[in-house]
Amino acid sequence: MGAVVLLSGGMDSTIVLAWALRQYGRDFTHALSIDYGQRHARELEAAVRIAKHFRVSHRVASVRIDLAGSLVDAYDADLSRRANVSPDIVPMRNAILLSMAAGYAARAGADTVCIGACEMDVAGFPDCRPEFLSAAQHAFTLATGEPISIVAPLLAMGKGATVKLARELPGCWDALALSWTCYRGGEQPCGECSACVARADGFAHAGECDPAMTEEAAE
Ligand SMILES: [Zn+2]
């Protein structure tokens, strides 16, 4: 029993980690971050700080799949039009990260993998959609020989609702101050990229201020 939580260091996975800790307890929750050659280290550094903040077991694994930066680079515009997905998506990334988490879960004796896919991801990323998650759950159960569940607690939630959930979860607000969402790797979030804009929208919808923008805790 227990859960492996894919912790990118961003806002959604931070909220899911706090949710899992409440759901499964600290002894049965394992955070997993995956270094796949992200363009900057800010997210992974944030993941380390967030796991420390929650005092949860944390592993940073790495994967190097050198298919012309396949886990980092988005589709080219032509392909994305044909596949009917956003040009920003990275093909199969979530599918690969979920597979690694399922393997780690089998090793750690956990029967659940938690991912921070949210409503907005469902629109853009085919491997965040409920149909894929349920197919992957079936495939991983066959692959490991043990029942395994994929849980995406934010899947039906907009950003505003996730911010409200974060308010209710113990320790989550302080952890959000440590999280990193920006696609760029500057000293401070740029405030302009689509990730920064979506994050700011979420806090605005919930009528809250982003603790990462208001506290020194982000240091
Ligand atoms: Zn940004």
Short mmCIF file of C-alpha atoms and ligand atoms in Angstrom, two decimals:
data_model
loop_
_atom_site.label_atom_id
_atom_site.label_comp_id
_atom_site.label_asym_id
_atom_site.label_seq_id
_atom_site.Cartn_x
_atom_site.Cartn_y
_atom_site.Cartn_z
CA MET A 1 0.00 0.00 0.00
CA GLY A 2 0.97 3.64 -0.29
CA ALA A 3 1.54 6.13 -3.05
CA VAL A 4 4.31 7.45 -5.25
CA VAL A 5 3.75 11.12 -6.10
CA LEU A 6 5.37 12.56 -9.20
CA LEU A 7 6.79 15.82 -7.85
CA SER A 8 8.00 18.19 -10.55
CA GLY A 9 8.45 21.13 -8.20
CA GLY A 10 5.58 23.01 -9.82
CA MET A 11 2.36 24.14 -8.23
CA ASP A 12 0.06 21.26 -9.15
CA SER A 13 2.38 18.44 -8.11
CA THR A 14 3.07 20.27 -4.84
CA ILE A 15 -0.66 20.37 -4.10
CA VAL A 16 -0.99 16.69 -5.01
CA LEU A 17 1.86 15.80 -2.66
CA ALA A 18 0.10 17.63 0.20
CA TRP A 19 -3.14 15.86 -0.76
CA ALA A 20 -1.42 12.45 -0.79
CA LEU A 21 0.16 13.07 2.61
CA ARG A 22 -3.29 13.74 4.03
CA GLN A 23 -4.76 10.76 2.17
CA TYR A 24 -2.11 8.08 2.75
CA GLY A 25 0.03 9.43 5.60
CA ARG A 26 3.73 10.28 5.57
CA ASP A 27 4.91 6.71 6.09
CA PHE A 28 3.11 5.58 2.96
CA THR A 29 3.91 8.49 0.66
CA HIS A 30 7.00 8.61 -1.54
CA ALA A 31 7.84 11.65 -3.64
CA LEU A 32 9.59 11.01 -6.95
CA SER A 33 11.17 13.69 -9.13
CA ILE A 34 12.62 12.90 -12.50
CA ASP A 35 15.51 14.73 -14.09
CA TYR A 36 14.90 14.37 -17.81
CA GLY A 37 17.15 17.19 -18.93
CA GLN A 38 14.80 20.07 -18.09
CA ARG A 39 15.94 23.34 -19.63
CA HIS A 40 16.69 24.77 -16.19
CA ALA A 41 17.26 23.36 -12.73
CA ARG A 42 14.81 25.59 -10.88
CA GLU A 43 11.95 23.07 -10.83
CA LEU A 44 14.05 20.20 -9.51
CA GLU A 45 15.63 22.42 -6.87
CA ALA A 46 12.13 23.44 -5.83
CA ALA A 47 11.09 19.76 -5.64
CA VAL A 48 13.95 19.02 -3.24
CA ARG A 49 12.97 21.94 -1.00
CA ILE A 50 9.28 21.00 -1.07
CA ALA A 51 9.97 17.38 -0.10
CA LYS A 52 12.17 18.59 2.76
CA HIS A 53 9.44 20.97 3.87
CA PHE A 54 6.99 18.05 4.10
CA ARG A 55 9.67 15.73 5.54
CA VAL A 56 8.59 13.07 3.05
CA SER A 57 10.83 10.44 1.48
CA HIS A 58 12.08 11.77 -1.85
CA ARG A 59 13.99 10.27 -4.70
CA VAL A 60 15.38 12.09 -7.73
CA ALA A 61 15.71 9.68 -10.64
CA SER A 62 17.02 10.54 -14.05
CA VAL A 63 16.20 9.44 -17.55
CA ARG A 64 18.17 10.24 -20.66
CA ILE A 65 16.36 9.42 -23.84
CA ASP A 66 18.26 11.01 -26.64
CA LEU A 67 15.74 11.18 -29.42
CA ALA A 68 16.54 14.76 -30.35
CA GLY A 69 15.52 16.07 -26.93
CA SER A 70 12.29 14.09 -26.99
CA LEU A 71 11.31 14.80 -23.36
CA VAL A 72 12.14 18.47 -23.58
CA ASP A 73 11.18 19.72 -27.01
CA ALA A 74 7.66 20.32 -28.15
CA TYR A 75 6.11 19.11 -31.40
CA ASP A 76 6.90 21.09 -34.47
CA ALA A 77 3.95 23.15 -35.57
CA ASP A 78 3.13 20.94 -38.54
CA LEU A 79 3.01 17.72 -36.55
CA SER A 80 1.01 19.28 -33.75
CA ARG A 81 -1.59 20.46 -36.24
CA ARG A 82 -1.91 16.95 -37.63
CA ALA A 83 -2.11 15.38 -34.16
CA ASN A 84 -4.58 18.10 -33.10
CA VAL A 85 -2.63 19.05 -29.97
CA SER A 86 -1.00 22.22 -28.73
CA PRO A 87 2.46 22.95 -30.21
CA ASP A 88 3.73 23.33 -26.61
CA ILE A 89 3.17 19.71 -25.71
CA VAL A 90 6.01 17.27 -25.39
CA PRO A 91 4.98 13.96 -26.91
CA MET A 92 4.68 11.08 -24.41
CA ARG A 93 6.44 12.87 -21.58
CA ASN A 94 3.77 12.17 -18.96
CA ALA A 95 3.40 8.61 -20.23
CA ILE A 96 7.13 8.02 -19.71
CA LEU A 97 7.23 9.69 -16.29
CA LEU A 98 4.17 7.70 -15.18
CA SER A 99 5.83 4.46 -16.30
CA MET A 100 8.89 5.28 -14.21
CA ALA A 101 6.70 6.12 -11.22
CA ALA A 102 4.83 2.81 -11.61
CA GLY A 103 8.12 0.94 -11.66
CA TYR A 104 9.26 2.75 -8.55
CA ALA A 105 5.89 2.06 -6.88
CA ALA A 106 6.25 -1.66 -7.56
CA ARG A 107 9.71 -1.58 -6.01
CA ALA A 108 8.59 0.50 -3.01
CA GLY A 109 5.56 -1.70 -2.34
CA ALA A 110 3.15 1.13 -3.22
CA ASP A 111 -0.05 0.47 -5.15
CA THR A 112 -0.84 4.01 -6.26
CA VAL A 113 0.79 6.62 -8.48
CA CYS A 114 -0.35 10.23 -8.08
CA ILE A 115 0.09 12.84 -10.79
CA GLY A 116 -0.75 16.55 -10.78
CA ALA A 117 -2.56 16.57 -14.13
CA CYS A 118 -5.27 19.25 -14.02
CA GLU A 119 -8.18 20.38 -16.14
CA MET A 120 -6.00 22.64 -18.25
CA ASP A 121 -3.56 19.79 -19.01
CA VAL A 122 -6.43 17.59 -20.18
CA ALA A 123 -7.09 20.03 -23.00
CA GLY A 124 -3.50 20.15 -24.23
CA PHE A 125 -1.79 16.90 -23.30
CA PRO A 126 -3.23 13.63 -24.63
CA ASP A 127 -1.29 11.64 -22.00
CA CYS A 128 -3.03 13.56 -19.18
CA ARG A 129 -6.54 12.64 -20.35
CA PRO A 130 -8.73 10.30 -18.29
CA GLU A 131 -8.89 7.78 -21.15
CA PHE A 132 -5.11 7.51 -21.23
CA LEU A 133 -4.76 7.38 -17.45
CA SER A 134 -7.23 4.54 -17.20
CA ALA A 135 -5.54 2.64 -20.06
CA ALA A 136 -2.12 3.21 -18.45
CA GLN A 137 -3.42 1.95 -15.11
CA HIS A 138 -4.51 -1.24 -16.84
CA ALA A 139 -1.21 -1.55 -18.72
CA PHE A 140 0.88 -0.98 -15.55
CA THR A 141 -1.16 -3.57 -13.65
CA LEU A 142 -0.37 -6.07 -16.40
CA ALA A 143 3.26 -4.94 -16.57
CA THR A 144 3.98 -5.28 -12.85
CA GLY A 145 1.64 -8.19 -12.09
CA GLU A 146 0.18 -6.19 -9.18
CA PRO A 147 -2.88 -3.95 -9.13
CA ILE A 148 -1.81 -0.33 -9.47
CA SER A 149 -3.98 2.78 -9.49
CA ILE A 150 -3.25 6.10 -11.12
CA VAL A 151 -4.80 8.93 -9.13
CA ALA A 152 -5.04 12.48 -10.48
CA PRO A 153 -6.91 14.43 -7.81
CA LEU A 154 -6.81 17.74 -9.73
CA LEU A 155 -8.01 16.33 -13.04
CA ALA A 156 -11.47 17.88 -12.91
CA MET A 157 -10.32 21.11 -11.27
CA GLY A 158 -9.56 24.50 -12.71
CA LYS A 159 -6.60 26.44 -11.35
CA GLY A 160 -8.80 28.50 -9.02
CA ALA A 161 -10.23 25.36 -7.40
CA THR A 162 -6.74 23.89 -6.94
CA VAL A 163 -5.67 27.06 -5.12
CA LYS A 164 -8.69 26.72 -2.82
CA LEU A 165 -7.78 23.07 -2.18
CA ALA A 166 -4.21 24.13 -1.38
CA ARG A 167 -5.57 26.40 1.37
CA GLU A 168 -7.19 23.38 3.10
CA LEU A 169 -4.21 21.03 3.00
CA PRO A 170 -1.78 21.07 5.93
CA GLY A 171 1.54 22.70 5.06
CA CYS A 172 0.56 23.23 1.44
CA TRP A 173 0.50 27.01 1.39
CA ASP A 174 4.07 27.27 2.67
CA ALA A 175 5.11 24.61 0.18
CA LEU A 176 3.62 26.66 -2.67
CA ALA A 177 5.96 29.46 -1.68
CA LEU A 178 8.80 27.09 -2.58
CA SER A 179 7.31 25.83 -5.86
CA TRP A 180 8.52 26.88 -9.30
CA THR A 181 6.17 27.11 -12.26
CA CYS A 182 7.88 29.44 -14.77
CA TYR A 183 9.11 27.86 -18.01
CA ARG A 184 12.14 30.14 -17.87
CA GLY A 185 14.93 29.71 -15.38
CA GLY A 186 15.53 33.25 -14.12
CA GLU A 187 16.02 34.40 -10.54
CA GLN A 188 12.35 35.29 -10.29
CA PRO A 189 9.35 33.93 -12.26
CA CYS A 190 9.05 35.92 -15.52
CA GLY A 191 5.33 36.57 -15.11
CA GLU A 192 4.89 36.38 -18.88
CA CYS A 193 5.15 32.74 -20.02
CA SER A 194 1.97 30.65 -20.29
CA ALA A 195 2.79 28.78 -17.06
CA CYS A 196 3.24 32.01 -15.09
CA VAL A 197 0.04 33.44 -16.56
CA ALA A 198 -2.00 30.31 -15.73
CA ARG A 199 -0.64 30.30 -12.19
CA ALA A 200 -1.45 33.99 -11.67
CA ASP A 201 -4.98 33.39 -13.07
CA GLY A 202 -5.53 30.58 -10.57
CA PHE A 203 -4.63 32.73 -7.58
CA ALA A 204 -6.70 35.62 -8.95
CA HIS A 205 -9.74 33.33 -9.41
CA ALA A 206 -9.39 32.08 -5.84
CA GLY A 207 -9.01 35.67 -4.58
CA GLU A 208 -5.61 34.84 -3.09
CA CYS A 209 -2.06 36.14 -3.40
CA ASP A 210 0.57 33.70 -4.63
CA PRO A 211 2.79 32.93 -1.62
CA ALA A 212 5.76 32.47 -3.97
CA MET A 213 5.41 36.13 -4.96
CA THR A 214 4.86 37.48 -1.48
CA GLU A 215 7.26 35.62 0.78
CA GLU A 216 10.97 35.40 1.22
CA ALA A 217 10.44 31.64 1.61
CA ALA A 218 11.15 31.20 -2.10
CA GLU A 219 14.83 31.81 -1.34
ZN ZN B 1 7.30 32.47 -16.55
#
